[in-house]
Coordinates of C-alpha atoms and ligand atoms in Angstrom, one line a residue:
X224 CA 28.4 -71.7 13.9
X225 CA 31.1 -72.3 11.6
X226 CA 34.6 -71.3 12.8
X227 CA 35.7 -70.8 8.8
X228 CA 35.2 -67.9 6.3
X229 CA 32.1 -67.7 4.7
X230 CA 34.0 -67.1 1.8
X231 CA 35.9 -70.1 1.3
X232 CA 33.4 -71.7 2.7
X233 CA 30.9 -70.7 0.3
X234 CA 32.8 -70.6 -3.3
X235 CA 34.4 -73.9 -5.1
X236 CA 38.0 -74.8 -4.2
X237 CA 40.8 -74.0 -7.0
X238 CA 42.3 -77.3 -7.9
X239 CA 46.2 -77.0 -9.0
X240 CA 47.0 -79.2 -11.7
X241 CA 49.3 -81.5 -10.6
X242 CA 52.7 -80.6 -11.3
X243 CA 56.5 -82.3 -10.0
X244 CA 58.4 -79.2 -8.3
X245 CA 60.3 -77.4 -11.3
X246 CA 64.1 -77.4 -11.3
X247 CA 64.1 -74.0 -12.9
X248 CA 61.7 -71.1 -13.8
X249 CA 61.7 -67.4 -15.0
X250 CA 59.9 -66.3 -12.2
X251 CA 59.2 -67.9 -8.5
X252 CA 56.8 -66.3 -6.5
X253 CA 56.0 -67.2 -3.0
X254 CA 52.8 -66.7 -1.1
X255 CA 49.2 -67.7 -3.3
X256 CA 47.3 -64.8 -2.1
X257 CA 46.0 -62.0 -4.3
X258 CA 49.3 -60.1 -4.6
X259 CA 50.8 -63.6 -5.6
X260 CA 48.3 -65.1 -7.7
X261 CA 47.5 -61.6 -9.9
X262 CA 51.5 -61.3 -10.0
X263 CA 51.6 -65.0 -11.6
X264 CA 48.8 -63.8 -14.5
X265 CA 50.4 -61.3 -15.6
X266 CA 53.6 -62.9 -16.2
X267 CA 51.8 -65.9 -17.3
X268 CA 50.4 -64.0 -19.8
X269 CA 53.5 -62.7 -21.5
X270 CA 54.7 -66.0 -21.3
X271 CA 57.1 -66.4 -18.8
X272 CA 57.8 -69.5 -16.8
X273 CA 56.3 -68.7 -13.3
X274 CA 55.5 -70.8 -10.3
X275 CA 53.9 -69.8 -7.4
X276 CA 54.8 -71.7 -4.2
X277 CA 52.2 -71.5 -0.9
X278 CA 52.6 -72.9 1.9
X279 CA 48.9 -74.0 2.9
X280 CA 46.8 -76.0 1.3
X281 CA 44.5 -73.6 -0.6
X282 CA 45.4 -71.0 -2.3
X283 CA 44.4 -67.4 -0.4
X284 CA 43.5 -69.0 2.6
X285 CA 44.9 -66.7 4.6
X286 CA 44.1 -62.4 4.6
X287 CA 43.0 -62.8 0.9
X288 CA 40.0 -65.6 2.2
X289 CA 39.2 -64.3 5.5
X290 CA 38.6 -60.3 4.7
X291 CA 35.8 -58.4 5.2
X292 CA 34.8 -57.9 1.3
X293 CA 35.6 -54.6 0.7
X294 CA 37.1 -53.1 -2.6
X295 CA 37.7 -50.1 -1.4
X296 CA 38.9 -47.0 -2.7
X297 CA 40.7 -44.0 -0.4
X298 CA 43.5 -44.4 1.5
X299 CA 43.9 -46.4 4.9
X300 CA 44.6 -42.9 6.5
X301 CA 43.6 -39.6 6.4
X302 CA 44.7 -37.7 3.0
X303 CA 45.5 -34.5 4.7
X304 CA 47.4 -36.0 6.9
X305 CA 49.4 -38.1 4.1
X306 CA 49.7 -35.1 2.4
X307 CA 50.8 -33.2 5.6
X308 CA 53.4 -35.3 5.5
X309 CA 54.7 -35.9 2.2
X310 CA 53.0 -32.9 0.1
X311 CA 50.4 -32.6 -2.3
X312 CA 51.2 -34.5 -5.1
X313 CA 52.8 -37.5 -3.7
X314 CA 49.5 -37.7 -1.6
X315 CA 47.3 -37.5 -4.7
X316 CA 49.2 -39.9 -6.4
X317 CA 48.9 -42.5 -3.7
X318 CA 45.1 -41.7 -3.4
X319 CA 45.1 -42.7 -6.9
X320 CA 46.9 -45.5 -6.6
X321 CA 43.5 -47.0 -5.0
X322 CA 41.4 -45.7 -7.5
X323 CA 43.3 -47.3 -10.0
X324 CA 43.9 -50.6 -7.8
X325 CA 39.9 -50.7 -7.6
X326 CA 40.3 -50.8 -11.4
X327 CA 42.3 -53.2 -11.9
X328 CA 40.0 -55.4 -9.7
X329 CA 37.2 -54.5 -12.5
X330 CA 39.6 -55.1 -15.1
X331 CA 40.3 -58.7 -14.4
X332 CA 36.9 -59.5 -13.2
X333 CA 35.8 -58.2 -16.6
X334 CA 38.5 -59.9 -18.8
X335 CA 38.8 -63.2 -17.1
X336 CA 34.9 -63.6 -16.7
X337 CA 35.1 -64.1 -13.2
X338 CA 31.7 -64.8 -11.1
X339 CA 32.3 -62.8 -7.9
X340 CA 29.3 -60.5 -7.7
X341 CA 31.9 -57.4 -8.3
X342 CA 29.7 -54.2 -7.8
X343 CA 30.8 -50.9 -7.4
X344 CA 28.2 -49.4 -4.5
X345 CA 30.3 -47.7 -2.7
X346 CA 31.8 -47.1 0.9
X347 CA 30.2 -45.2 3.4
X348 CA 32.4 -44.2 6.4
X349 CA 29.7 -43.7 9.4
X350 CA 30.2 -40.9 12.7
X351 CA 29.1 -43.0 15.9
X352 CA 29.7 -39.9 17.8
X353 CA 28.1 -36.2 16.4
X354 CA 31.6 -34.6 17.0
X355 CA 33.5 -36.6 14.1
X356 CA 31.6 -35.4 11.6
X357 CA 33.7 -32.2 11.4
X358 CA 36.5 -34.2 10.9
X359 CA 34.6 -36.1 8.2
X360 CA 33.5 -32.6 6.5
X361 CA 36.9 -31.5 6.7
X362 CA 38.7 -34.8 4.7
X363 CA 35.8 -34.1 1.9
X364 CA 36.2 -30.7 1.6
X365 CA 39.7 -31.5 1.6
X366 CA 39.8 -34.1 -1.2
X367 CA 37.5 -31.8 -3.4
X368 CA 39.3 -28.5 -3.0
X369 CA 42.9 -30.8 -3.9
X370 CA 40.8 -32.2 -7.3
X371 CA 41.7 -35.5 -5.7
X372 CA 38.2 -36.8 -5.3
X373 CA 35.8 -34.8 -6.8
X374 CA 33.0 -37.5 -6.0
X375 CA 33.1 -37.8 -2.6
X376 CA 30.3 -36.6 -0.5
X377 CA 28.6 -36.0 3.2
X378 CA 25.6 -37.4 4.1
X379 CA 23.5 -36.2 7.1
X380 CA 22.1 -38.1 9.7
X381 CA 18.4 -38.6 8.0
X382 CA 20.2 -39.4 4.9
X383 CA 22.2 -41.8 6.1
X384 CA 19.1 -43.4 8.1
X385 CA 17.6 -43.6 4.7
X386 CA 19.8 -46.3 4.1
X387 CA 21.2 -48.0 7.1
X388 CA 18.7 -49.2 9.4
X389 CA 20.6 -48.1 12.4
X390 CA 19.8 -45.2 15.4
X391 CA 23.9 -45.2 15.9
X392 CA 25.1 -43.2 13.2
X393 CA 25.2 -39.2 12.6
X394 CA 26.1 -39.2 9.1
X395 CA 29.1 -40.4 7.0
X396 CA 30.9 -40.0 4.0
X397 CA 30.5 -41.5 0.9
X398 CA 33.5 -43.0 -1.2
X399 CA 31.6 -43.8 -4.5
X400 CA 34.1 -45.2 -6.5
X401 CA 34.5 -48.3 -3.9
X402 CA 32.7 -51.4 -4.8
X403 CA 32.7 -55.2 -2.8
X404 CA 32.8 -59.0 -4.1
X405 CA 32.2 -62.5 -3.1
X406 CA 36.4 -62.9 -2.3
X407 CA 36.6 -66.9 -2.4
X408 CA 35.1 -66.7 -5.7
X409 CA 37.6 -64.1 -6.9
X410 CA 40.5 -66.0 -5.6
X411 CA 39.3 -69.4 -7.2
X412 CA 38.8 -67.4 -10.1
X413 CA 42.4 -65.6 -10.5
X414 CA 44.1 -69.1 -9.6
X415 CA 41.8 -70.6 -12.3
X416 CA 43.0 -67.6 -15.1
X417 CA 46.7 -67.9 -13.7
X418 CA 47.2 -71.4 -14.4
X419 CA 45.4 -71.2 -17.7
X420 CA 47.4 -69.0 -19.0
X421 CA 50.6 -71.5 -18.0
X422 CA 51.2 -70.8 -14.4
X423 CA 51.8 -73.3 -12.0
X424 CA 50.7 -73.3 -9.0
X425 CA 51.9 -75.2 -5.8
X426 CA 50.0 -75.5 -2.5
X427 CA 51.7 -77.5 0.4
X428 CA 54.6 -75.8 -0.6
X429 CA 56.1 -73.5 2.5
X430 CA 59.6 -71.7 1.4
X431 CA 61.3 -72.7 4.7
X432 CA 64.8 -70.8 2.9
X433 CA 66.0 -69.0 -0.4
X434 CA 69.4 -68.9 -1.5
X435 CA 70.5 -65.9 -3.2
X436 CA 72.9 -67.1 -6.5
X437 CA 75.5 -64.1 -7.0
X438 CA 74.9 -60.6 -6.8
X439 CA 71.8 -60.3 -9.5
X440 CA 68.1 -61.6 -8.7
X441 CA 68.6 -65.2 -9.1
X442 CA 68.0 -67.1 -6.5
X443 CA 66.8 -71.1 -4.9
X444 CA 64.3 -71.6 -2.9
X445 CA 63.9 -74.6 -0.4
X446 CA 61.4 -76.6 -0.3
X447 CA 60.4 -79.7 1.8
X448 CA 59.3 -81.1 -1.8
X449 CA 62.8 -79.8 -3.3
X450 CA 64.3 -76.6 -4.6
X451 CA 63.1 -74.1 -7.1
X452 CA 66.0 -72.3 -9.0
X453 CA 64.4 -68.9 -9.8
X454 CA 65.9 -66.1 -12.2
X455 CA 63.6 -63.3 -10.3
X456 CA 61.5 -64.1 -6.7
X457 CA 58.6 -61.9 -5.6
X458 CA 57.7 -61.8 -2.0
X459 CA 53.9 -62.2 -2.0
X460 CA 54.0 -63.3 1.9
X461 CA 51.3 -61.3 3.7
X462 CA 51.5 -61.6 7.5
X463 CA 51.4 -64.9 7.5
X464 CA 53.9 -67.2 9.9
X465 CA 54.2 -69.8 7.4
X466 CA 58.1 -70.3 7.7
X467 CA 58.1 -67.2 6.0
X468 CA 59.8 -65.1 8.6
X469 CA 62.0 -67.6 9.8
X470 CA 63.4 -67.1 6.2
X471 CA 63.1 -63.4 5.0
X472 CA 63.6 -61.6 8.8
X473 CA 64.5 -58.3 7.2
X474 CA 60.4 -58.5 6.9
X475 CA 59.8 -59.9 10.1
X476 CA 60.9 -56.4 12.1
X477 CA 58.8 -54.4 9.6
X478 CA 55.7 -56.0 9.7
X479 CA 53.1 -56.1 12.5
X480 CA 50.4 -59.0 12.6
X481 CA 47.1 -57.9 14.0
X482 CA 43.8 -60.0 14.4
X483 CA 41.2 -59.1 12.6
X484 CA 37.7 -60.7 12.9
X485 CA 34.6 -61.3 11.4
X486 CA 31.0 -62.7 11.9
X487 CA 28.4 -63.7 9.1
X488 CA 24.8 -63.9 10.0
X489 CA 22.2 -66.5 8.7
X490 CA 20.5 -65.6 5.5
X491 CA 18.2 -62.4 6.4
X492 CA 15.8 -62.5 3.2
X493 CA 15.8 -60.4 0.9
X494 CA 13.4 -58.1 2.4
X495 CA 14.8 -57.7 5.6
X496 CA 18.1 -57.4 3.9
X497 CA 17.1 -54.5 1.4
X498 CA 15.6 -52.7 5.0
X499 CA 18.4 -53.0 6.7
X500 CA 21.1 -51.7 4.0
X501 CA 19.2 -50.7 0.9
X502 CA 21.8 -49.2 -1.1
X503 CA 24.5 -52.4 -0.4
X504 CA 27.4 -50.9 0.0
X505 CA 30.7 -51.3 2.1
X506 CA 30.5 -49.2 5.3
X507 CA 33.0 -48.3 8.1
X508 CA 33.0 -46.9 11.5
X509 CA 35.2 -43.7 12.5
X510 CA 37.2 -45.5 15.1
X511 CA 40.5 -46.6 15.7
X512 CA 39.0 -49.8 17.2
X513 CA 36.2 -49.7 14.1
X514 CA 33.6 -51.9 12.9
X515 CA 32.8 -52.8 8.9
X516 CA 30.1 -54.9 7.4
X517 CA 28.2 -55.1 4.5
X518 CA 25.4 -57.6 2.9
X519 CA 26.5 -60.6 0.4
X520 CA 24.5 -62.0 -2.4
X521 CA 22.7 -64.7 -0.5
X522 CA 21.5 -61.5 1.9
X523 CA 23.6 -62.1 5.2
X524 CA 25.3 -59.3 7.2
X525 CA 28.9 -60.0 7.0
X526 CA 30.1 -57.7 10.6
X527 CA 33.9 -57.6 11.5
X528 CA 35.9 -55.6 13.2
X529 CA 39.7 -55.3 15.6
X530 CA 37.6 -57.1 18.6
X531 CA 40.9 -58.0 20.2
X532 CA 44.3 -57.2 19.7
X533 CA 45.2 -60.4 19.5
X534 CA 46.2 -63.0 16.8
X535 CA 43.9 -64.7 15.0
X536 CA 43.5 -68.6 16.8
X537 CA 40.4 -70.4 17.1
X538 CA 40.0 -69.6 21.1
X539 CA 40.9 -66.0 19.7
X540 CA 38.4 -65.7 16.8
X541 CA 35.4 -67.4 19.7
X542 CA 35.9 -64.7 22.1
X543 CA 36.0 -62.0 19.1
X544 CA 33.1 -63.1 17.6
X545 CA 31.3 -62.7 21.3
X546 CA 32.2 -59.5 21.3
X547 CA 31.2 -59.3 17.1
X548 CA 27.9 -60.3 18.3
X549 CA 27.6 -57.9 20.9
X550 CA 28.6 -54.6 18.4
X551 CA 26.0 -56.2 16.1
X552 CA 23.7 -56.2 18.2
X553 CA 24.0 -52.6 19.6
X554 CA 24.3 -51.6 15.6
X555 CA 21.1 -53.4 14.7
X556 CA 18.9 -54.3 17.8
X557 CA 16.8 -56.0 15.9
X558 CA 19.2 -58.4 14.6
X559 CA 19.7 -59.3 18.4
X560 CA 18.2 -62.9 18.0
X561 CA 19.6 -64.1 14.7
X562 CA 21.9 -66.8 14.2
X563 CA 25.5 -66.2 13.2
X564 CA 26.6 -69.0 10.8
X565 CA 30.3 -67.7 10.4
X566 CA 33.2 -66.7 12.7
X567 CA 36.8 -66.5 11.8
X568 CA 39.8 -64.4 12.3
X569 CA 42.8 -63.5 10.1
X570 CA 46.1 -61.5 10.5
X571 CA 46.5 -58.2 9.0
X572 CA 49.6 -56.9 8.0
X573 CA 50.2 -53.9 9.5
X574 CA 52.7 -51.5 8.7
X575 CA 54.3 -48.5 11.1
X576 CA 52.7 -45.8 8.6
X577 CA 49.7 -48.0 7.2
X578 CA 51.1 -47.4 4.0
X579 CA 51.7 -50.4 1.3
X580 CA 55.7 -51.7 0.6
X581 CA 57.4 -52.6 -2.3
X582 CA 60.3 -53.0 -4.1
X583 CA 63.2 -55.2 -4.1
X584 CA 66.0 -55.9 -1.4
X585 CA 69.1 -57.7 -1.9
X586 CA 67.9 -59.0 -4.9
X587 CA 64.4 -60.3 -3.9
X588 CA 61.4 -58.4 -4.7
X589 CA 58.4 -57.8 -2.0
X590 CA 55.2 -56.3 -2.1
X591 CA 52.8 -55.9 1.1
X592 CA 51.7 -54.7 3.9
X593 CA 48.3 -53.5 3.0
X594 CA 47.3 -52.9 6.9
X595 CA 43.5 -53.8 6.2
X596 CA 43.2 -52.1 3.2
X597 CA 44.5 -55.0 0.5
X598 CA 42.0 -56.7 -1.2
X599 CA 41.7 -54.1 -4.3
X600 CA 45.8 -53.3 -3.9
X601 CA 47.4 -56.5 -3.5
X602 CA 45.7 -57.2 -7.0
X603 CA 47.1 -54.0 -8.3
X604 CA 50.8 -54.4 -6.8
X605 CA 50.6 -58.5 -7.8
X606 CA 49.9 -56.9 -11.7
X607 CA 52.7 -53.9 -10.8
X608 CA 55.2 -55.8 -9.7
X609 CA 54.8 -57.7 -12.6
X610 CA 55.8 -54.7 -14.5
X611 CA 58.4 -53.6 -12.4
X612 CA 60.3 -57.1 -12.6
X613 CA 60.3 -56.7 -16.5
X614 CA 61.8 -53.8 -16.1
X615 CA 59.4 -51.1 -15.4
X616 CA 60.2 -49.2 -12.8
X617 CA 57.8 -46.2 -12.4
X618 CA 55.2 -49.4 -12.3
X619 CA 55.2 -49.3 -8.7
X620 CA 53.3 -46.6 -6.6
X621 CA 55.3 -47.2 -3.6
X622 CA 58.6 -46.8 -5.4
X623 CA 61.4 -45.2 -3.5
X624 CA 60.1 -45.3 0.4
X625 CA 61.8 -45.6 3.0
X626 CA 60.5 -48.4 5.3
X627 CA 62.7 -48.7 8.7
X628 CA 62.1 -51.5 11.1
X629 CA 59.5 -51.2 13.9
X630 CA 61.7 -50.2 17.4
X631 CA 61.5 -53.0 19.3
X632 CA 60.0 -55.1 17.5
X633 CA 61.5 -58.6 16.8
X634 CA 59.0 -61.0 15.0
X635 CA 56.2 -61.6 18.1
X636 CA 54.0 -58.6 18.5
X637 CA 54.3 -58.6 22.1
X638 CA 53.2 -55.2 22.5
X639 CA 49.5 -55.4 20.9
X640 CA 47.7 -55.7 24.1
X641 CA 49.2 -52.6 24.8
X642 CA 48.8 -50.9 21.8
X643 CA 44.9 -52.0 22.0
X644 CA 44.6 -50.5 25.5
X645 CA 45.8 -47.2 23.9
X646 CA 43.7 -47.1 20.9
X647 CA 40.5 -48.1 22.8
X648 CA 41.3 -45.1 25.4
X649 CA 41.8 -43.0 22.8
X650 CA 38.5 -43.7 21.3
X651 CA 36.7 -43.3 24.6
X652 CA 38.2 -39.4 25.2
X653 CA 37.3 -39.1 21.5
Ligands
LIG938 C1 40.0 -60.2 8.9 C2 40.6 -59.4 7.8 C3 39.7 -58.4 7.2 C4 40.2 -57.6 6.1 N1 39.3 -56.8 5.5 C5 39.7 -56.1 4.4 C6 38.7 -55.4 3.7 O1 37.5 -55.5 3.9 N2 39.2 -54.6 2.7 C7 40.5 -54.6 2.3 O2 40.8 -53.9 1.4 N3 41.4 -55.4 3.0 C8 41.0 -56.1 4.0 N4 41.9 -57.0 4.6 C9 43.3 -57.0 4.1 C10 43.4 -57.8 2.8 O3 42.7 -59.0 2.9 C11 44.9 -58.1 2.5 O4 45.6 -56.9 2.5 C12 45.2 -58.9 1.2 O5 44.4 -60.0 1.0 C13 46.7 -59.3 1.2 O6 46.9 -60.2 0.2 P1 48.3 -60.9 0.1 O7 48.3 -61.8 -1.1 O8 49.4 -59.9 0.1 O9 48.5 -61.7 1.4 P2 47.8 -63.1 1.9 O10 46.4 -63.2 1.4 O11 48.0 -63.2 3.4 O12 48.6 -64.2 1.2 C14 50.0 -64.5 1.6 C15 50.2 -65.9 1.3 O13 51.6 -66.2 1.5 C16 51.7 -67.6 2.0 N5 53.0 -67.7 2.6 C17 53.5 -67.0 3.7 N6 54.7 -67.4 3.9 C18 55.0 -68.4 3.0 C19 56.2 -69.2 2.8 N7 57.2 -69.1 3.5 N8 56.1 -70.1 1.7 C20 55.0 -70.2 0.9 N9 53.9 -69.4 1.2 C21 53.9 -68.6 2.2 C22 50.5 -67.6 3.0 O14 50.1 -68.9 3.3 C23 49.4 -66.8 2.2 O15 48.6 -67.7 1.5 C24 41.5 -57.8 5.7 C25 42.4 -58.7 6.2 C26 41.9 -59.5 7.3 C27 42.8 -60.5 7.8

């Protein structure tokens, strides 16, 4: 078993051109995830002199390589609740903002010919326990009666049976407007559409400090390979530890890291593959400790889930993938025997309200914290935040929020043991 993502693994590495460090450039953007890498197409493609600097080798290596393959639409949280909170429309819009986000995914899949199996199938959220389908019922009816999802639907238990070979589940609800892709060769394939269009694009290149120049939005950036003199910066930094915190701490107290992990099973066949999830779509569990999987192209069940509360290390991502193997194989007994081929971890970046941030502070722009639901938005807010730095304001969904710093919480997520032990508690009295 390889301890790698099946997705990186499995689609061709981006090669940067080589470039020298530039003195100077319109636009510096650090982090080479999907936020960073969609941010430096679009301003590639107006033109503008943009560099993206990442501090690993690859380019989205880190959450944007190691997900679970969703493109999900729907928020991270309940909408009633969101809308509870904040009202009606605000709600709606941000619901939206997913739809749209899913979208733009299509949209640059489409336009930029990239080969990443991009379907739209849909998600299916699954009831392991017959009393949450009320609540399920409830967020449907919900969504239809506000006109925010008129597409949605509940499927009972012999429907859902129809297509997932599993005893477990006691219906679900079906997103349809969701979709899935091969993520590596996305990723490869944004880099290779960014630096066509004139971006450059730097790996080995950890910001370790940025300088702000005056009161405006310029700013330099240090480098172990030099500085970068930027007129605008976007924060495209994910939860990653690259440096990145030591340098922008305002970030540090207002993100939470969380491990994530996955496991990717031999290939099944196609047979066996069409029986055991025959409409291939993304699906969920109702839990806050929760499981998602879905098939790939080559017909292996990719299975992840939070196994641990615990950041993502290769000891880590071992014992998680034990305990992967074991929620496989009460999902689908008769997987019991096959080989896993894949396990990995990754950190997700967590937010207090698992709710998206972005927007600028003293000068430096920021988008992130996606908590688990990022792939289809950090490609939107890369694109949006775009806009907004050319001046577009009303470009970014998540304009205008307030985001205080977690209590307690300095930079090491001490508390996530704890904070595991409550969620699985919760769970079980569920
Ligand atoms: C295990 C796992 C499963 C997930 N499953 C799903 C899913 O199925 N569906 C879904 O919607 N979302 C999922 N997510 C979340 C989703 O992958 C992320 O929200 C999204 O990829 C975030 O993209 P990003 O570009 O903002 O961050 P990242 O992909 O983390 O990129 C940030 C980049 O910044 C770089 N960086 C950081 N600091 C510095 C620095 N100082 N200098 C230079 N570079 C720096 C990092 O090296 C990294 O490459 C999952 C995440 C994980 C970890």
């Amino acid at each position: 078993m390889k301890l790698d993502s099946y997705w990186t693994d499995s689609a061709p590495a981006f090669s940067p051109a080589v470039h020298a460090l530039p003195g100077q450039v319109d636009v510096a953007i650090v982090g080479g995830g999907f936020t960073g890498l969609s941010a430096a197409l679009a301003f590639a493609r107006r033109g503008a002199r943009v560099a993206v600097l990442e501090a690993g080798t690859r380019v989205a290596a880190e959450a944007s390589g190691r997900n679970g393959g969703h493109v999900n639409n729907g928020l991270a949280v309940d909408y009633a609740d969101v809308a509870a909170k904040v009202g009606i429309a605000k709600a709606r819009a941000w619901y939206h903002a997913y739809d749209a986000a899913v979208d733009t995914v299509a949209r640059l899949v489409r336009e930029e010919a990239i080969d990443c199996d991009f379907m739209r199938h849909g998600k299916l959220k699954l009831a392991t326990r017959a009393n949450q389908m009320g609540a399920l019922e409830r967020s449907a009816q919900r969504l239809i009666d506000d006109g925010v999802d008129t597409e949605v639907e509940i499927l009972d238990a012999a429907s859902v049976r129809g297509e997932v070979q599993s005893e477990r589940f006691h219906g679900g609800l079906l997103y349809k407007r969701s979709g899935q892709m091969h993520m590596g060769r996305f990723a490869q394939g944004l880099a290779t559409a960014a630096q066509r269009h004139g971006a450059q694009i730097h790996t080995g290149t950890a910001v370790e400090r940025i300088e702000r120049l005056g009161q405006g939005h310029a700013h330099r950036l240090h480098t172990a390979r030099g500085t970068v003199t930027a007129q605008q910066v976007l924060l495209a930094t994910g939860a990653t530890r690259h440096g990145g915190y030591g340098s922008f701490g305002w970030l540090r107290r207002r993100i939470v890291p969380i491990g994530s992990f996955i496991v990717v099973t031999e290939p099944l066949g196609a047979e066996r593959a069409q029986a055991l999830l025959a409409a291939r779509r993304t699906y969920t569990t109702v839990a806050n400790i929760h499981h998602y999987f879905r098939l790939t192209a080559d017909h292996r069940l990719v299975f992840g889930g939070r196994a641990r509360f615990a950041i993502s290390s290769p000891q880590s991502d071992a014992a998680s993938g034990e305990i992967l193997r074991a929620g496989l194989a009460e999902t689908f007994p008769q997987l019991g025997a096959v080989r896993l081929d894949y396990c990995w971890g990754g950190l997700v970046d967590m937010t207090q309200d698992r709710l998206p941030h972005a927007g600028e502070r003293d000068g430096l722009y920021y988008a992130m914290g996606y908590s688990g639901h990022g792939t289809q938005m950090s490609v939107h807010m890369g694109e949006r935040m775009a806009a907004v730095m050319n001046g577009d304001a009303n470009a970014n969904p998540w304009q205008d929020r307030a985001w205080p710093a977690i209590p307690g919480h300095f930079g090491a997520p001490w508390f996530l043991p704890a904070v595991g032990l409550y969620y699985s508690l919760k769970d079980k009295l569920a």
